[in-house]
Amino acid sequence: MLSNCAGKTLAAVRGSLRAIATSSVQRSDNLFVHRDTPEDNPGIPFEFNAENKKRVDAILSIYPEGHKRGAMIPLLDLAQRQYGWLPISAMHKVAEILGLPNMRVYEVATFYTMFMRKPTGKYHIQVCTTTPCWLRGSDEILDTCKKQLGIGVGETTKDKKFTISEVECLGACVNAPMVSVNDDYYEDLTAKDMQEILNDLKADKISPPGPRNGRFASEPKGKPTSLCEEPKGPGFGLQAGL
């Protein structure tokens, strides 16, 4: 009798609880475990070119002796910019330069999503779908990218020109929705804006980055709604006795 009552009570409580999460779990398109492939294996040599070797020396000169490992992220970024993405042989080269075990570099390269450890297109389209951008229509922006390029999230076009990634906040919430193309931010977007940007990139023409709705930066759209009057003079608002 007691067990039946307890079972009914538990069932009632469970039935009254609202589900916390209703969206499906999505797997990241980033690779966390290395698998040798024809285009990414330790047998493929990597060397910094002459120009970047000078940059390597300049980066290392910033860090005092005993702390050269602090240059790891800048060196990995430099390798990725030279190669287009970050193969394992480039990680090994950075480990060699810093005098570190390869594992120390793997730990960093697999932690930060800024490091692309599989072949990436010439134009990396990163679409932010975090809450502010989503509320402002990022789903439409992402759908436009998929339809225009004929690929899905985490995929690269056959001509190796475009890769689409769905990313978390890129820090331009006030200009939502926005996307990042390589190092450039495109903000205050509509589906039409995104289509124009992609058409320009297909022709290897770089669209002017920044807001697309007429704003210069992150100022309010239209006239200011606060701090519109001349500032009051000294002592304004103080008690008469002070």
PDB file of C-alpha atoms in Angstrom:
ATOM      1  CA  MET A   1       0.000   0.000   0.000  1.00  0.00           C
ATOM      2  CA  LEU A   2       2.735   2.415   1.022  1.00  0.00           C
ATOM      3  CA  SER A   3       4.825   1.565  -2.026  1.00  0.00           C
ATOM      4  CA  ASN A   4       1.845   2.159  -4.348  1.00  0.00           C
ATOM      5  CA  CYS A   5       1.238   5.614  -2.833  1.00  0.00           C
ATOM      6  CA  ALA A   6       4.908   6.486  -3.165  1.00  0.00           C
ATOM      7  CA  GLY A   7       4.911   5.341  -6.806  1.00  0.00           C
ATOM      8  CA  LYS A   8       1.833   7.436  -7.641  1.00  0.00           C
ATOM      9  CA  THR A   9       3.301  10.492  -5.920  1.00  0.00           C
ATOM     10  CA  LEU A  10       6.591  10.155  -7.828  1.00  0.00           C
ATOM     11  CA  ALA A  11       4.741   9.750 -11.129  1.00  0.00           C
ATOM     12  CA  ALA A  12       2.691  12.873 -10.410  1.00  0.00           C
ATOM     13  CA  VAL A  13       5.782  14.913  -9.605  1.00  0.00           C
ATOM     14  CA  ARG A  14       7.505  13.758 -12.787  1.00  0.00           C
ATOM     15  CA  GLY A  15       4.459  14.597 -14.846  1.00  0.00           C
ATOM     16  CA  SER A  16       4.296  18.124 -13.456  1.00  0.00           C
ATOM     17  CA  LEU A  17       7.929  18.948 -14.206  1.00  0.00           C
ATOM     18  CA  ARG A  18       8.571  20.957 -17.345  1.00  0.00           C
ATOM     19  CA  ALA A  19      11.402  19.747 -19.548  1.00  0.00           C
ATOM     20  CA  ILE A  20      14.516  21.848 -19.063  1.00  0.00           C
ATOM     21  CA  ALA A  21      15.936  21.234 -22.542  1.00  0.00           C
ATOM     22  CA  THR A  22      13.920  20.484 -25.640  1.00  0.00           C
ATOM     23  CA  SER A  23      16.517  20.915 -28.385  1.00  0.00           C
ATOM     24  CA  SER A  24      18.429  17.942 -29.728  1.00  0.00           C
ATOM     25  CA  VAL A  25      22.067  17.424 -28.860  1.00  0.00           C
ATOM     26  CA  GLN A  26      24.365  18.543 -31.663  1.00  0.00           C
ATOM     27  CA  ARG A  27      27.863  17.204 -32.108  1.00  0.00           C
ATOM     28  CA  SER A  28      30.651  19.650 -32.825  1.00  0.00           C
ATOM     29  CA  ASP A  29      32.104  19.548 -36.322  1.00  0.00           C
ATOM     30  CA  ASN A  30      35.591  19.975 -34.827  1.00  0.00           C
ATOM     31  CA  LEU A  31      37.989  17.070 -34.633  1.00  0.00           C
ATOM     32  CA  PHE A  32      39.311  16.209 -31.163  1.00  0.00           C
ATOM     33  CA  VAL A  33      41.249  13.014 -31.931  1.00  0.00           C
ATOM     34  CA  HIS A  34      43.799  12.906 -34.731  1.00  0.00           C
ATOM     35  CA  ARG A  35      43.568  10.243 -37.403  1.00  0.00           C
ATOM     36  CA  ASP A  36      46.225  10.115 -40.138  1.00  0.00           C
ATOM     37  CA  THR A  37      44.834  10.965 -43.565  1.00  0.00           C
ATOM     38  CA  PRO A  38      46.528  11.486 -46.935  1.00  0.00           C
ATOM     39  CA  GLU A  39      46.372  15.266 -46.434  1.00  0.00           C
ATOM     40  CA  ASP A  40      47.197  15.302 -42.704  1.00  0.00           C
ATOM     41  CA  ASN A  41      49.909  13.031 -41.338  1.00  0.00           C
ATOM     42  CA  PRO A  42      53.357  13.470 -39.767  1.00  0.00           C
ATOM     43  CA  GLY A  43      55.028  12.448 -43.025  1.00  0.00           C
ATOM     44  CA  ILE A  44      54.028  15.693 -44.724  1.00  0.00           C
ATOM     45  CA  PRO A  45      56.788  18.223 -43.993  1.00  0.00           C
ATOM     46  CA  PHE A  46      55.979  21.706 -42.719  1.00  0.00           C
ATOM     47  CA  GLU A  47      58.353  24.635 -42.611  1.00  0.00           C
ATOM     48  CA  PHE A  48      57.688  28.308 -42.047  1.00  0.00           C
ATOM     49  CA  ASN A  49      58.527  30.317 -45.154  1.00  0.00           C
ATOM     50  CA  ALA A  50      61.290  32.925 -45.078  1.00  0.00           C
ATOM     51  CA  GLU A  51      58.935  35.792 -44.277  1.00  0.00           C
ATOM     52  CA  ASN A  52      57.218  33.916 -41.472  1.00  0.00           C
ATOM     53  CA  LYS A  53      60.538  32.764 -39.999  1.00  0.00           C
ATOM     54  CA  LYS A  54      61.241  36.445 -39.341  1.00  0.00           C
ATOM     55  CA  ARG A  55      57.843  36.692 -37.675  1.00  0.00           C
ATOM     56  CA  VAL A  56      58.649  33.621 -35.562  1.00  0.00           C
ATOM     57  CA  ASP A  57      61.845  35.308 -34.333  1.00  0.00           C
ATOM     58  CA  ALA A  58      59.934  38.527 -33.599  1.00  0.00           C
ATOM     59  CA  ILE A  59      57.260  36.645 -31.637  1.00  0.00           C
ATOM     60  CA  LEU A  60      59.823  34.677 -29.619  1.00  0.00           C
ATOM     61  CA  SER A  61      61.724  37.870 -28.765  1.00  0.00           C
ATOM     62  CA  ILE A  62      58.707  39.115 -26.801  1.00  0.00           C
ATOM     63  CA  TYR A  63      58.964  36.300 -24.256  1.00  0.00           C
ATOM     64  CA  PRO A  64      61.831  36.036 -21.710  1.00  0.00           C
ATOM     65  CA  GLU A  65      63.980  32.959 -21.386  1.00  0.00           C
ATOM     66  CA  GLY A  66      62.170  30.188 -19.588  1.00  0.00           C
ATOM     67  CA  HIS A  67      58.800  31.422 -20.807  1.00  0.00           C
ATOM     68  CA  LYS A  68      59.053  30.863 -24.549  1.00  0.00           C
ATOM     69  CA  ARG A  69      56.141  28.415 -24.395  1.00  0.00           C
ATOM     70  CA  GLY A  70      53.909  31.474 -24.003  1.00  0.00           C
ATOM     71  CA  ALA A  71      54.410  32.002 -27.751  1.00  0.00           C
ATOM     72  CA  MET A  72      52.575  28.779 -28.588  1.00  0.00           C
ATOM     73  CA  ILE A  73      49.225  30.283 -29.595  1.00  0.00           C
ATOM     74  CA  PRO A  74      50.764  33.068 -31.772  1.00  0.00           C
ATOM     75  CA  LEU A  75      52.987  30.488 -33.506  1.00  0.00           C
ATOM     76  CA  LEU A  76      50.088  28.099 -34.116  1.00  0.00           C
ATOM     77  CA  ASP A  77      48.070  30.985 -35.541  1.00  0.00           C
ATOM     78  CA  LEU A  78      50.957  31.934 -37.805  1.00  0.00           C
ATOM     79  CA  ALA A  79      51.247  28.342 -39.039  1.00  0.00           C
ATOM     80  CA  GLN A  80      47.527  28.204 -39.743  1.00  0.00           C
ATOM     81  CA  ARG A  81      47.614  31.464 -41.680  1.00  0.00           C
ATOM     82  CA  GLN A  82      50.468  30.160 -43.832  1.00  0.00           C
ATOM     83  CA  TYR A  83      48.956  26.735 -44.508  1.00  0.00           C
ATOM     84  CA  GLY A  84      45.269  27.637 -44.516  1.00  0.00           C
ATOM     85  CA  TRP A  85      44.528  25.241 -41.643  1.00  0.00           C
ATOM     86  CA  LEU A  86      46.572  23.497 -38.944  1.00  0.00           C
ATOM     87  CA  PRO A  87      47.980  20.059 -39.871  1.00  0.00           C
ATOM     88  CA  ILE A  88      49.704  17.865 -37.332  1.00  0.00           C
ATOM     89  CA  SER A  89      53.108  18.464 -38.941  1.00  0.00           C
ATOM     90  CA  ALA A  90      52.704  22.201 -38.235  1.00  0.00           C
ATOM     91  CA  MET A  91      51.990  21.380 -34.575  1.00  0.00           C
ATOM     92  CA  HIS A  92      55.173  19.309 -34.482  1.00  0.00           C
ATOM     93  CA  LYS A  93      57.164  22.219 -35.924  1.00  0.00           C
ATOM     94  CA  VAL A  94      55.842  24.565 -33.236  1.00  0.00           C
ATOM     95  CA  ALA A  95      56.713  22.001 -30.554  1.00  0.00           C
ATOM     96  CA  GLU A  96      60.219  21.730 -32.025  1.00  0.00           C
ATOM     97  CA  ILE A  97      60.700  25.512 -32.021  1.00  0.00           C
ATOM     98  CA  LEU A  98      59.555  25.807 -28.400  1.00  0.00           C
ATOM     99  CA  GLY A  99      61.407  22.705 -27.219  1.00  0.00           C
ATOM    100  CA  LEU A 100      58.226  21.090 -25.924  1.00  0.00           C
ATOM    101  CA  PRO A 101      56.726  17.602 -26.186  1.00  0.00           C
ATOM    102  CA  ASN A 102      54.237  17.334 -29.039  1.00  0.00           C
ATOM    103  CA  MET A 103      51.478  16.590 -26.515  1.00  0.00           C
ATOM    104  CA  ARG A 104      51.763  20.072 -24.989  1.00  0.00           C
ATOM    105  CA  VAL A 105      50.915  21.553 -28.402  1.00  0.00           C
ATOM    106  CA  TYR A 106      48.112  19.046 -29.046  1.00  0.00           C
ATOM    107  CA  GLU A 107      46.499  20.110 -25.770  1.00  0.00           C
ATOM    108  CA  VAL A 108      46.299  23.733 -26.885  1.00  0.00           C
ATOM    109  CA  ALA A 109      45.365  23.080 -30.526  1.00  0.00           C
ATOM    110  CA  THR A 110      42.476  20.799 -29.558  1.00  0.00           C
ATOM    111  CA  PHE A 111      41.137  23.181 -26.902  1.00  0.00           C
ATOM    112  CA  TYR A 112      40.684  26.325 -28.986  1.00  0.00           C
ATOM    113  CA  THR A 113      38.137  26.190 -31.802  1.00  0.00           C
ATOM    114  CA  MET A 114      40.019  28.946 -33.631  1.00  0.00           C
ATOM    115  CA  PHE A 115      42.454  26.262 -34.784  1.00  0.00           C
ATOM    116  CA  MET A 116      41.085  24.386 -37.799  1.00  0.00           C
ATOM    117  CA  ARG A 117      42.585  20.886 -37.776  1.00  0.00           C
ATOM    118  CA  LYS A 118      41.076  19.681 -41.005  1.00  0.00           C
ATOM    119  CA  PRO A 119      41.208  21.192 -44.512  1.00  0.00           C
ATOM    120  CA  THR A 120      39.319  24.487 -44.581  1.00  0.00           C
ATOM    121  CA  GLY A 121      38.158  26.566 -47.512  1.00  0.00           C
ATOM    122  CA  LYS A 122      39.735  29.815 -48.619  1.00  0.00           C
ATOM    123  CA  TYR A 123      36.790  31.645 -47.103  1.00  0.00           C
ATOM    124  CA  HIS A 124      35.770  30.366 -43.675  1.00  0.00           C
ATOM    125  CA  ILE A 125      32.161  31.433 -43.064  1.00  0.00           C
ATOM    126  CA  GLN A 126      31.487  31.400 -39.320  1.00  0.00           C
ATOM    127  CA  VAL A 127      27.818  32.009 -38.539  1.00  0.00           C
ATOM    128  CA  CYS A 128      26.993  33.000 -34.962  1.00  0.00           C
ATOM    129  CA  THR A 129      23.763  31.378 -33.739  1.00  0.00           C
ATOM    130  CA  THR A 130      23.948  32.302 -30.045  1.00  0.00           C
ATOM    131  CA  THR A 131      20.823  33.849 -28.480  1.00  0.00           C
ATOM    132  CA  PRO A 132      21.151  37.539 -29.575  1.00  0.00           C
ATOM    133  CA  CYS A 133      21.935  36.578 -33.182  1.00  0.00           C
ATOM    134  CA  TRP A 134      19.262  33.862 -33.159  1.00  0.00           C
ATOM    135  CA  LEU A 135      16.630  36.358 -31.970  1.00  0.00           C
ATOM    136  CA  ARG A 136      17.653  38.660 -34.797  1.00  0.00           C
ATOM    137  CA  GLY A 137      17.428  36.017 -37.523  1.00  0.00           C
ATOM    138  CA  SER A 138      20.658  34.018 -37.622  1.00  0.00           C
ATOM    139  CA  ASP A 139      18.753  30.911 -38.755  1.00  0.00           C
ATOM    140  CA  GLU A 140      17.859  32.712 -41.964  1.00  0.00           C
ATOM    141  CA  ILE A 141      21.482  33.776 -42.435  1.00  0.00           C
ATOM    142  CA  LEU A 142      22.709  30.201 -41.948  1.00  0.00           C
ATOM    143  CA  ASP A 143      20.069  28.826 -44.336  1.00  0.00           C
ATOM    144  CA  THR A 144      21.148  31.358 -46.965  1.00  0.00           C
ATOM    145  CA  CYS A 145      24.758  30.197 -46.668  1.00  0.00           C
ATOM    146  CA  LYS A 146      23.759  26.553 -46.998  1.00  0.00           C
ATOM    147  CA  LYS A 147      21.554  27.157 -50.036  1.00  0.00           C
ATOM    148  CA  GLN A 148      23.979  29.486 -51.815  1.00  0.00           C
ATOM    149  CA  LEU A 149      26.999  27.223 -51.306  1.00  0.00           C
ATOM    150  CA  GLY A 150      25.283  23.838 -51.462  1.00  0.00           C
ATOM    151  CA  ILE A 151      26.973  22.546 -48.308  1.00  0.00           C
ATOM    152  CA  GLY A 152      26.070  22.045 -44.669  1.00  0.00           C
ATOM    153  CA  VAL A 153      27.681  23.076 -41.399  1.00  0.00           C
ATOM    154  CA  GLY A 154      31.206  21.678 -41.073  1.00  0.00           C
ATOM    155  CA  GLU A 155      31.477  21.016 -44.812  1.00  0.00           C
ATOM    156  CA  THR A 156      33.690  22.476 -47.529  1.00  0.00           C
ATOM    157  CA  THR A 157      32.793  23.104 -51.146  1.00  0.00           C
ATOM    158  CA  LYS A 158      34.400  20.847 -53.742  1.00  0.00           C
ATOM    159  CA  ASP A 159      36.507  23.710 -55.082  1.00  0.00           C
ATOM    160  CA  LYS A 160      37.923  24.219 -51.544  1.00  0.00           C
ATOM    161  CA  LYS A 161      36.737  27.815 -51.588  1.00  0.00           C
ATOM    162  CA  PHE A 162      34.146  27.879 -48.781  1.00  0.00           C
ATOM    163  CA  THR A 163      33.700  26.228 -45.392  1.00  0.00           C
ATOM    164  CA  ILE A 164      30.681  26.848 -43.147  1.00  0.00           C
ATOM    165  CA  SER A 165      30.915  26.672 -39.351  1.00  0.00           C
ATOM    166  CA  GLU A 166      28.220  27.345 -36.767  1.00  0.00           C
ATOM    167  CA  VAL A 167      29.866  29.123 -33.846  1.00  0.00           C
ATOM    168  CA  GLU A 168      29.126  30.516 -30.426  1.00  0.00           C
ATOM    169  CA  CYS A 169      29.232  34.210 -29.558  1.00  0.00           C
ATOM    170  CA  LEU A 170      31.793  36.231 -31.526  1.00  0.00           C
ATOM    171  CA  GLY A 171      31.357  39.299 -29.333  1.00  0.00           C
ATOM    172  CA  ALA A 172      29.318  41.502 -31.674  1.00  0.00           C
ATOM    173  CA  CYS A 173      25.890  40.984 -30.085  1.00  0.00           C
ATOM    174  CA  VAL A 174      24.845  44.615 -30.474  1.00  0.00           C
ATOM    175  CA  ASN A 175      25.250  44.152 -34.249  1.00  0.00           C
ATOM    176  CA  ALA A 176      23.308  40.890 -34.474  1.00  0.00           C
ATOM    177  CA  PRO A 177      22.953  38.932 -36.640  1.00  0.00           C
ATOM    178  CA  MET A 178      26.533  38.689 -37.797  1.00  0.00           C
ATOM    179  CA  VAL A 179      29.019  36.368 -39.429  1.00  0.00           C
ATOM    180  CA  SER A 180      32.788  36.237 -39.540  1.00  0.00           C
ATOM    181  CA  VAL A 181      34.589  35.599 -42.821  1.00  0.00           C
ATOM    182  CA  ASN A 182      38.222  34.850 -42.017  1.00  0.00           C
ATOM    183  CA  ASP A 183      39.236  37.955 -40.012  1.00  0.00           C
ATOM    184  CA  ASP A 184      36.376  40.229 -41.092  1.00  0.00           C
ATOM    185  CA  TYR A 185      33.055  40.795 -39.302  1.00  0.00           C
ATOM    186  CA  TYR A 186      29.860  41.377 -41.282  1.00  0.00           C
ATOM    187  CA  GLU A 187      27.110  42.741 -39.058  1.00  0.00           C
ATOM    188  CA  ASP A 188      23.444  43.803 -38.979  1.00  0.00           C
ATOM    189  CA  LEU A 189      22.768  41.282 -41.727  1.00  0.00           C
ATOM    190  CA  THR A 190      19.726  40.269 -43.702  1.00  0.00           C
ATOM    191  CA  ALA A 191      19.457  37.251 -45.974  1.00  0.00           C
ATOM    192  CA  LYS A 192      19.879  39.590 -48.957  1.00  0.00           C
ATOM    193  CA  ASP A 193      23.069  41.047 -47.454  1.00  0.00           C
ATOM    194  CA  MET A 194      24.482  37.555 -46.919  1.00  0.00           C
ATOM    195  CA  GLN A 195      23.691  36.598 -50.489  1.00  0.00           C
ATOM    196  CA  GLU A 196      25.508  39.683 -51.795  1.00  0.00           C
ATOM    197  CA  ILE A 197      28.548  38.939 -49.607  1.00  0.00           C
ATOM    198  CA  LEU A 198      28.737  35.355 -50.867  1.00  0.00           C
ATOM    199  CA  ASN A 199      28.378  36.465 -54.497  1.00  0.00           C
ATOM    200  CA  ASP A 200      31.295  38.851 -54.012  1.00  0.00           C
ATOM    201  CA  LEU A 201      33.421  36.139 -52.420  1.00  0.00           C
ATOM    202  CA  LYS A 202      32.654  33.734 -55.253  1.00  0.00           C
ATOM    203  CA  ALA A 203      34.216  36.324 -57.546  1.00  0.00           C
ATOM    204  CA  ASP A 204      37.125  36.772 -55.091  1.00  0.00           C
ATOM    205  CA  LYS A 205      35.911  40.260 -54.321  1.00  0.00           C
ATOM    206  CA  ILE A 206      35.960  41.224 -50.652  1.00  0.00           C
ATOM    207  CA  SER A 207      32.805  43.030 -49.548  1.00  0.00           C
ATOM    208  CA  PRO A 208      33.366  45.952 -47.162  1.00  0.00           C
ATOM    209  CA  PRO A 209      33.157  44.532 -43.626  1.00  0.00           C
ATOM    210  CA  GLY A 210      31.187  46.060 -40.781  1.00  0.00           C
ATOM    211  CA  PRO A 211      27.491  46.913 -40.326  1.00  0.00           C
ATOM    212  CA  ARG A 212      25.233  46.580 -43.374  1.00  0.00           C
ATOM    213  CA  ASN A 213      22.353  48.748 -42.175  1.00  0.00           C
ATOM    214  CA  GLY A 214      24.036  52.142 -42.380  1.00  0.00           C
ATOM    215  CA  ARG A 215      25.541  52.212 -38.909  1.00  0.00           C
ATOM    216  CA  PHE A 216      29.193  53.199 -38.570  1.00  0.00           C
ATOM    217  CA  ALA A 217      29.930  50.862 -35.674  1.00  0.00           C
ATOM    218  CA  SER A 218      27.785  49.935 -32.650  1.00  0.00           C
ATOM    219  CA  GLU A 219      25.999  53.229 -32.091  1.00  0.00           C
ATOM    220  CA  PRO A 220      22.180  53.218 -31.714  1.00  0.00           C
ATOM    221  CA  LYS A 221      20.259  53.047 -34.946  1.00  0.00           C
ATOM    222  CA  GLY A 222      18.707  56.486 -35.485  1.00  0.00           C
ATOM    223  CA  LYS A 223      19.162  59.439 -33.138  1.00  0.00           C
ATOM    224  CA  PRO A 224      20.503  59.046 -29.578  1.00  0.00           C
ATOM    225  CA  THR A 225      17.813  58.442 -26.966  1.00  0.00           C
ATOM    226  CA  SER A 226      19.874  59.419 -23.920  1.00  0.00           C
ATOM    227  CA  LEU A 227      22.545  61.991 -22.997  1.00  0.00           C
ATOM    228  CA  CYS A 228      21.028  64.297 -25.598  1.00  0.00           C
ATOM    229  CA  GLU A 229      21.349  67.554 -23.658  1.00  0.00           C
ATOM    230  CA  GLU A 230      24.290  69.673 -22.578  1.00  0.00           C
ATOM    231  CA  PRO A 231      25.845  68.413 -19.339  1.00  0.00           C
ATOM    232  CA  LYS A 232      24.830  70.223 -16.152  1.00  0.00           C
ATOM    233  CA  GLY A 233      27.306  72.488 -14.430  1.00  0.00           C
ATOM    234  CA  PRO A 234      29.367  71.711 -11.323  1.00  0.00           C
ATOM    235  CA  GLY A 235      27.293  71.083  -8.204  1.00  0.00           C
ATOM    236  CA  PHE A 236      24.113  70.073 -10.021  1.00  0.00           C
ATOM    237  CA  GLY A 237      21.890  67.893  -7.837  1.00  0.00           C
ATOM    238  CA  LEU A 238      23.772  68.524  -4.591  1.00  0.00           C
ATOM    239  CA  GLN A 239      21.901  69.463  -1.444  1.00  0.00           C
ATOM    240  CA  ALA A 240      21.722  73.177  -0.795  1.00  0.00           C
ATOM    241  CA  GLY A 241      23.609  72.785   2.460  1.00  0.00           C
ATOM    242  CA  LEU A 242      26.649  71.171   0.880  1.00  0.00           C
TER     243      LEU A 242
END
